Amino acid sequence: MNHNLVFDAILITRIREGDRKAQELLIKRWHKRLISFSYKLTKNLEVAQDVVQDCWIIIIKSLRKLKDPKKFKSWAFRIVHNKSIDWIRKQKPSLALEDSTVDGYYESEAEDENSQVAAAFKKLKDKDRIILSLFYLEGNTIYEIAEILGVPTGTVKSRIFYAREHLKKKFKDVYHE
């Protein structure tokens, strides 16, 4: 069993018992990752910070309802995903998430990566970048991604497969530029 899952479960148990330090530690452990995830969706750092701040209120208030504390990660990501999508819909009702592009986010995250791979990654559609980020950068399992996105595991596997194929094609395009 993953030690991080156990540690989160212990923190959640302590938070349920009223331990404020455990709450602070849980927030510290996940805050930046949740902002990063929201930013991938909203493309606005201030909005991502606001969304995640709002999500923390929901998360902390709803911790008692979380049946399996070991599923905290996917549960929290799901809340952030939903609230980020809600913000997008309110701001740009006609926005097609699959057809939009992201400018600049991955530059800082990919500085240490091969610049050609980073360039190819930036050229992917949002849905491909998000699925690959959740799997490779965030380290989520297929099952966790399915919970976060609210889709079947088979759909996640398919999306990862096609996103990899798209990345290979983009990499070849960048490599030959």
PDB file of C-alpha atoms in Angstrom:
ATOM      1  CA  MET A   1       0.000   0.000   0.000  1.00  0.00           C
ATOM      2  CA  ASN A   2       1.161   3.494  -0.838  1.00  0.00           C
ATOM      3  CA  HIS A   3       2.533   5.259   2.247  1.00  0.00           C
ATOM      4  CA  ASN A   4       1.180   8.622   1.058  1.00  0.00           C
ATOM      5  CA  LEU A   5      -2.349   7.209   1.018  1.00  0.00           C
ATOM      6  CA  VAL A   6      -1.936   5.923   4.550  1.00  0.00           C
ATOM      7  CA  PHE A   7      -0.486   9.239   5.726  1.00  0.00           C
ATOM      8  CA  ASP A   8      -3.403  11.153   4.181  1.00  0.00           C
ATOM      9  CA  ALA A   9      -5.842   8.724   5.815  1.00  0.00           C
ATOM     10  CA  ILE A  10      -4.201   9.327   9.212  1.00  0.00           C
ATOM     11  CA  LEU A  11      -4.365  13.090   8.705  1.00  0.00           C
ATOM     12  CA  ILE A  12      -8.043  12.874   7.754  1.00  0.00           C
ATOM     13  CA  THR A  13      -8.815  10.782  10.818  1.00  0.00           C
ATOM     14  CA  ARG A  14      -7.070  13.362  12.996  1.00  0.00           C
ATOM     15  CA  ILE A  15      -8.872  16.241  11.265  1.00  0.00           C
ATOM     16  CA  ARG A  16     -12.191  14.514  11.946  1.00  0.00           C
ATOM     17  CA  GLU A  17     -11.152  14.455  15.615  1.00  0.00           C
ATOM     18  CA  GLY A  18     -10.572  18.237  15.523  1.00  0.00           C
ATOM     19  CA  ASP A  19      -6.776  18.360  15.029  1.00  0.00           C
ATOM     20  CA  ARG A  20      -6.041  21.754  13.384  1.00  0.00           C
ATOM     21  CA  LYS A  21      -2.356  20.907  12.827  1.00  0.00           C
ATOM     22  CA  ALA A  22      -3.376  17.846  10.794  1.00  0.00           C
ATOM     23  CA  GLN A  23      -5.660  20.078   8.712  1.00  0.00           C
ATOM     24  CA  GLU A  24      -2.820  22.540   8.087  1.00  0.00           C
ATOM     25  CA  LEU A  25      -0.512  19.690   7.076  1.00  0.00           C
ATOM     26  CA  LEU A  26      -3.054  18.181   4.686  1.00  0.00           C
ATOM     27  CA  ILE A  27      -3.559  21.556   3.035  1.00  0.00           C
ATOM     28  CA  LYS A  28       0.192  22.139   2.835  1.00  0.00           C
ATOM     29  CA  ARG A  29       0.681  18.691   1.225  1.00  0.00           C
ATOM     30  CA  TRP A  30      -1.922  19.217  -1.500  1.00  0.00           C
ATOM     31  CA  HIS A  31      -2.452  22.962  -2.026  1.00  0.00           C
ATOM     32  CA  LYS A  32       0.166  23.585  -4.741  1.00  0.00           C
ATOM     33  CA  ARG A  33      -0.756  20.451  -6.676  1.00  0.00           C
ATOM     34  CA  LEU A  34      -4.428  21.359  -6.639  1.00  0.00           C
ATOM     35  CA  ILE A  35      -3.643  24.906  -7.827  1.00  0.00           C
ATOM     36  CA  SER A  36      -1.469  23.486 -10.591  1.00  0.00           C
ATOM     37  CA  PHE A  37      -4.302  21.207 -11.686  1.00  0.00           C
ATOM     38  CA  SER A  38      -6.875  24.019 -11.627  1.00  0.00           C
ATOM     39  CA  TYR A  39      -4.487  26.238 -13.590  1.00  0.00           C
ATOM     40  CA  LYS A  40      -4.236  23.604 -16.315  1.00  0.00           C
ATOM     41  CA  LEU A  41      -7.986  23.953 -16.723  1.00  0.00           C
ATOM     42  CA  THR A  42      -8.609  27.668 -16.123  1.00  0.00           C
ATOM     43  CA  LYS A  43      -5.337  29.018 -17.575  1.00  0.00           C
ATOM     44  CA  ASN A  44      -5.423  31.793 -14.989  1.00  0.00           C
ATOM     45  CA  LEU A  45      -3.308  31.582 -11.836  1.00  0.00           C
ATOM     46  CA  GLU A  46      -5.428  33.978  -9.772  1.00  0.00           C
ATOM     47  CA  VAL A  47      -8.580  32.116 -10.706  1.00  0.00           C
ATOM     48  CA  ALA A  48      -6.925  28.770  -9.960  1.00  0.00           C
ATOM     49  CA  GLN A  49      -5.900  30.046  -6.511  1.00  0.00           C
ATOM     50  CA  ASP A  50      -9.440  31.294  -5.842  1.00  0.00           C
ATOM     51  CA  VAL A  51     -11.011  28.055  -7.078  1.00  0.00           C
ATOM     52  CA  VAL A  52      -8.750  25.953  -4.877  1.00  0.00           C
ATOM     53  CA  GLN A  53      -9.347  28.201  -1.872  1.00  0.00           C
ATOM     54  CA  ASP A  54     -13.078  27.690  -2.344  1.00  0.00           C
ATOM     55  CA  CYS A  55     -12.497  23.970  -2.794  1.00  0.00           C
ATOM     56  CA  TRP A  56     -10.611  23.732   0.496  1.00  0.00           C
ATOM     57  CA  ILE A  57     -13.682  25.034   2.289  1.00  0.00           C
ATOM     58  CA  ILE A  58     -15.763  22.309   0.628  1.00  0.00           C
ATOM     59  CA  ILE A  59     -13.107  19.660   1.221  1.00  0.00           C
ATOM     60  CA  ILE A  60     -12.666  20.390   4.927  1.00  0.00           C
ATOM     61  CA  LYS A  61     -16.426  20.629   5.537  1.00  0.00           C
ATOM     62  CA  SER A  62     -17.036  17.391   3.620  1.00  0.00           C
ATOM     63  CA  LEU A  63     -14.221  15.255   5.050  1.00  0.00           C
ATOM     64  CA  ARG A  64     -16.666  13.450   7.323  1.00  0.00           C
ATOM     65  CA  LYS A  65     -18.604  12.313   4.247  1.00  0.00           C
ATOM     66  CA  LEU A  66     -15.523  10.796   2.613  1.00  0.00           C
ATOM     67  CA  LYS A  67     -16.083   7.077   3.206  1.00  0.00           C
ATOM     68  CA  ASP A  68     -12.574   5.916   2.313  1.00  0.00           C
ATOM     69  CA  PRO A  69      -9.894   8.393   3.433  1.00  0.00           C
ATOM     70  CA  LYS A  70      -7.371   6.600   1.199  1.00  0.00           C
ATOM     71  CA  LYS A  71      -9.286   8.007  -1.766  1.00  0.00           C
ATOM     72  CA  PHE A  72      -8.687  11.592  -0.673  1.00  0.00           C
ATOM     73  CA  LYS A  73      -6.408  12.406  -3.606  1.00  0.00           C
ATOM     74  CA  SER A  74      -8.851  11.520  -6.367  1.00  0.00           C
ATOM     75  CA  TRP A  75     -11.765  12.940  -4.366  1.00  0.00           C
ATOM     76  CA  ALA A  76     -10.023  16.317  -3.900  1.00  0.00           C
ATOM     77  CA  PHE A  77      -8.903  16.450  -7.538  1.00  0.00           C
ATOM     78  CA  ARG A  78     -12.487  15.707  -8.585  1.00  0.00           C
ATOM     79  CA  ILE A  79     -13.793  18.641  -6.537  1.00  0.00           C
ATOM     80  CA  VAL A  80     -11.165  20.969  -8.045  1.00  0.00           C
ATOM     81  CA  HIS A  81     -11.901  19.638 -11.539  1.00  0.00           C
ATOM     82  CA  ASN A  82     -15.626  20.278 -11.159  1.00  0.00           C
ATOM     83  CA  LYS A  83     -15.206  23.771  -9.687  1.00  0.00           C
ATOM     84  CA  SER A  84     -12.667  24.723 -12.373  1.00  0.00           C
ATOM     85  CA  ILE A  85     -15.007  23.535 -15.117  1.00  0.00           C
ATOM     86  CA  ASP A  86     -17.856  25.466 -13.465  1.00  0.00           C
ATOM     87  CA  TRP A  87     -15.728  28.636 -13.603  1.00  0.00           C
ATOM     88  CA  ILE A  88     -14.898  28.027 -17.286  1.00  0.00           C
ATOM     89  CA  ARG A  89     -18.573  27.537 -18.146  1.00  0.00           C
ATOM     90  CA  LYS A  90     -19.562  30.726 -16.337  1.00  0.00           C
ATOM     91  CA  GLN A  91     -16.849  32.778 -18.060  1.00  0.00           C
ATOM     92  CA  LYS A  92     -17.006  31.334 -21.529  1.00  0.00           C
ATOM     93  CA  PRO A  93     -20.170  29.326 -22.128  1.00  0.00           C
ATOM     94  CA  SER A  94     -19.172  28.505 -25.693  1.00  0.00           C
ATOM     95  CA  LEU A  95     -15.642  27.419 -24.784  1.00  0.00           C
ATOM     96  CA  ALA A  96     -14.858  23.950 -26.077  1.00  0.00           C
ATOM     97  CA  LEU A  97     -12.254  22.611 -23.702  1.00  0.00           C
ATOM     98  CA  GLU A  98     -10.997  20.126 -26.269  1.00  0.00           C
ATOM     99  CA  ASP A  99     -10.300  22.804 -28.868  1.00  0.00           C
ATOM    100  CA  SER A 100      -8.533  25.438 -26.807  1.00  0.00           C
ATOM    101  CA  THR A 101      -4.805  25.878 -26.391  1.00  0.00           C
ATOM    102  CA  VAL A 102      -2.598  26.761 -23.443  1.00  0.00           C
ATOM    103  CA  ASP A 103       0.145  29.338 -23.682  1.00  0.00           C
ATOM    104  CA  GLY A 104       3.154  29.183 -21.454  1.00  0.00           C
ATOM    105  CA  TYR A 105       2.094  27.028 -18.530  1.00  0.00           C
ATOM    106  CA  TYR A 106       4.409  24.156 -19.224  1.00  0.00           C
ATOM    107  CA  GLU A 107       7.452  26.336 -19.792  1.00  0.00           C
ATOM    108  CA  SER A 108       8.321  26.471 -16.109  1.00  0.00           C
ATOM    109  CA  GLU A 109       7.272  22.882 -15.456  1.00  0.00           C
ATOM    110  CA  ALA A 110       9.228  21.545 -18.414  1.00  0.00           C
ATOM    111  CA  GLU A 111      12.425  23.604 -18.152  1.00  0.00           C
ATOM    112  CA  ASP A 112      14.335  20.546 -17.018  1.00  0.00           C
ATOM    113  CA  GLU A 113      12.750  18.404 -19.717  1.00  0.00           C
ATOM    114  CA  ASN A 114      13.951  18.042 -23.240  1.00  0.00           C
ATOM    115  CA  SER A 115      12.869  21.261 -24.938  1.00  0.00           C
ATOM    116  CA  GLN A 116      11.537  19.391 -27.965  1.00  0.00           C
ATOM    117  CA  VAL A 117       9.332  17.185 -25.814  1.00  0.00           C
ATOM    118  CA  ALA A 118       8.143  20.253 -23.902  1.00  0.00           C
ATOM    119  CA  ALA A 119       7.381  22.043 -27.175  1.00  0.00           C
ATOM    120  CA  ALA A 120       5.443  19.035 -28.452  1.00  0.00           C
ATOM    121  CA  PHE A 121       3.584  18.757 -25.137  1.00  0.00           C
ATOM    122  CA  LYS A 122       2.539  22.414 -25.327  1.00  0.00           C
ATOM    123  CA  LYS A 123       1.085  21.844 -28.803  1.00  0.00           C
ATOM    124  CA  LEU A 124      -1.301  19.142 -27.593  1.00  0.00           C
ATOM    125  CA  LYS A 125      -4.983  19.880 -27.123  1.00  0.00           C
ATOM    126  CA  ASP A 126      -6.067  20.516 -23.543  1.00  0.00           C
ATOM    127  CA  LYS A 127      -7.790  17.165 -23.120  1.00  0.00           C
ATOM    128  CA  ASP A 128      -4.579  15.352 -24.121  1.00  0.00           C
ATOM    129  CA  ARG A 129      -2.375  17.520 -21.892  1.00  0.00           C
ATOM    130  CA  ILE A 130      -4.708  17.096 -18.929  1.00  0.00           C
ATOM    131  CA  ILE A 131      -4.911  13.301 -19.184  1.00  0.00           C
ATOM    132  CA  LEU A 132      -1.139  12.936 -19.636  1.00  0.00           C
ATOM    133  CA  SER A 133      -0.489  15.382 -16.783  1.00  0.00           C
ATOM    134  CA  LEU A 134      -2.790  13.509 -14.445  1.00  0.00           C
ATOM    135  CA  PHE A 135      -1.112  10.212 -15.315  1.00  0.00           C
ATOM    136  CA  TYR A 136       2.566  11.110 -15.715  1.00  0.00           C
ATOM    137  CA  LEU A 137       3.092  14.382 -13.838  1.00  0.00           C
ATOM    138  CA  GLU A 138       0.626  13.904 -10.990  1.00  0.00           C
ATOM    139  CA  GLY A 139       1.138  10.140 -10.742  1.00  0.00           C
ATOM    140  CA  ASN A 140      -2.542   9.237 -10.617  1.00  0.00           C
ATOM    141  CA  THR A 141      -3.626   5.708 -11.403  1.00  0.00           C
ATOM    142  CA  ILE A 142      -6.104   4.907 -14.176  1.00  0.00           C
ATOM    143  CA  TYR A 143      -8.756   4.354 -11.502  1.00  0.00           C
ATOM    144  CA  GLU A 144      -8.011   7.705  -9.809  1.00  0.00           C
ATOM    145  CA  ILE A 145      -8.167   9.562 -13.125  1.00  0.00           C
ATOM    146  CA  ALA A 146     -11.504   7.901 -13.858  1.00  0.00           C
ATOM    147  CA  GLU A 147     -12.805   9.183 -10.520  1.00  0.00           C
ATOM    148  CA  ILE A 148     -11.385  12.675 -11.086  1.00  0.00           C
ATOM    149  CA  LEU A 149     -12.862  13.031 -14.566  1.00  0.00           C
ATOM    150  CA  GLY A 150     -16.035  11.040 -13.875  1.00  0.00           C
ATOM    151  CA  VAL A 151     -15.499   8.639 -16.773  1.00  0.00           C
ATOM    152  CA  PRO A 152     -15.047   4.853 -16.992  1.00  0.00           C
ATOM    153  CA  THR A 153     -11.534   3.397 -16.650  1.00  0.00           C
ATOM    154  CA  GLY A 154     -11.714   2.145 -20.235  1.00  0.00           C
ATOM    155  CA  THR A 155     -12.230   5.728 -21.406  1.00  0.00           C
ATOM    156  CA  VAL A 156      -9.183   6.836 -19.407  1.00  0.00           C
ATOM    157  CA  LYS A 157      -7.053   4.089 -20.971  1.00  0.00           C
ATOM    158  CA  SER A 158      -8.249   5.067 -24.425  1.00  0.00           C
ATOM    159  CA  ARG A 159      -7.607   8.776 -23.830  1.00  0.00           C
ATOM    160  CA  ILE A 160      -4.097   8.071 -22.532  1.00  0.00           C
ATOM    161  CA  PHE A 161      -3.375   5.898 -25.558  1.00  0.00           C
ATOM    162  CA  TYR A 162      -4.551   8.523 -28.040  1.00  0.00           C
ATOM    163  CA  ALA A 163      -2.877  11.363 -26.132  1.00  0.00           C
ATOM    164  CA  ARG A 164       0.432   9.465 -26.326  1.00  0.00           C
ATOM    165  CA  GLU A 165      -0.081   8.975 -30.052  1.00  0.00           C
ATOM    166  CA  HIS A 166      -0.802  12.682 -30.483  1.00  0.00           C
ATOM    167  CA  LEU A 167       2.297  13.526 -28.436  1.00  0.00           C
ATOM    168  CA  LYS A 168       4.443  11.254 -30.626  1.00  0.00           C
ATOM    169  CA  LYS A 169       3.118  12.996 -33.726  1.00  0.00           C
ATOM    170  CA  LYS A 170       3.673  16.463 -32.259  1.00  0.00           C
ATOM    171  CA  PHE A 171       7.170  15.438 -31.187  1.00  0.00           C
ATOM    172  CA  LYS A 172       7.990  14.333 -34.729  1.00  0.00           C
ATOM    173  CA  ASP A 173       6.617  17.626 -36.065  1.00  0.00           C
ATOM    174  CA  VAL A 174       8.714  19.665 -33.583  1.00  0.00           C
ATOM    175  CA  TYR A 175      11.787  17.506 -34.121  1.00  0.00           C
ATOM    176  CA  HIS A 176      11.663  18.102 -37.871  1.00  0.00           C
ATOM    177  CA  GLU A 177      11.090  21.869 -37.642  1.00  0.00           C
TER     178      GLU A 177
END
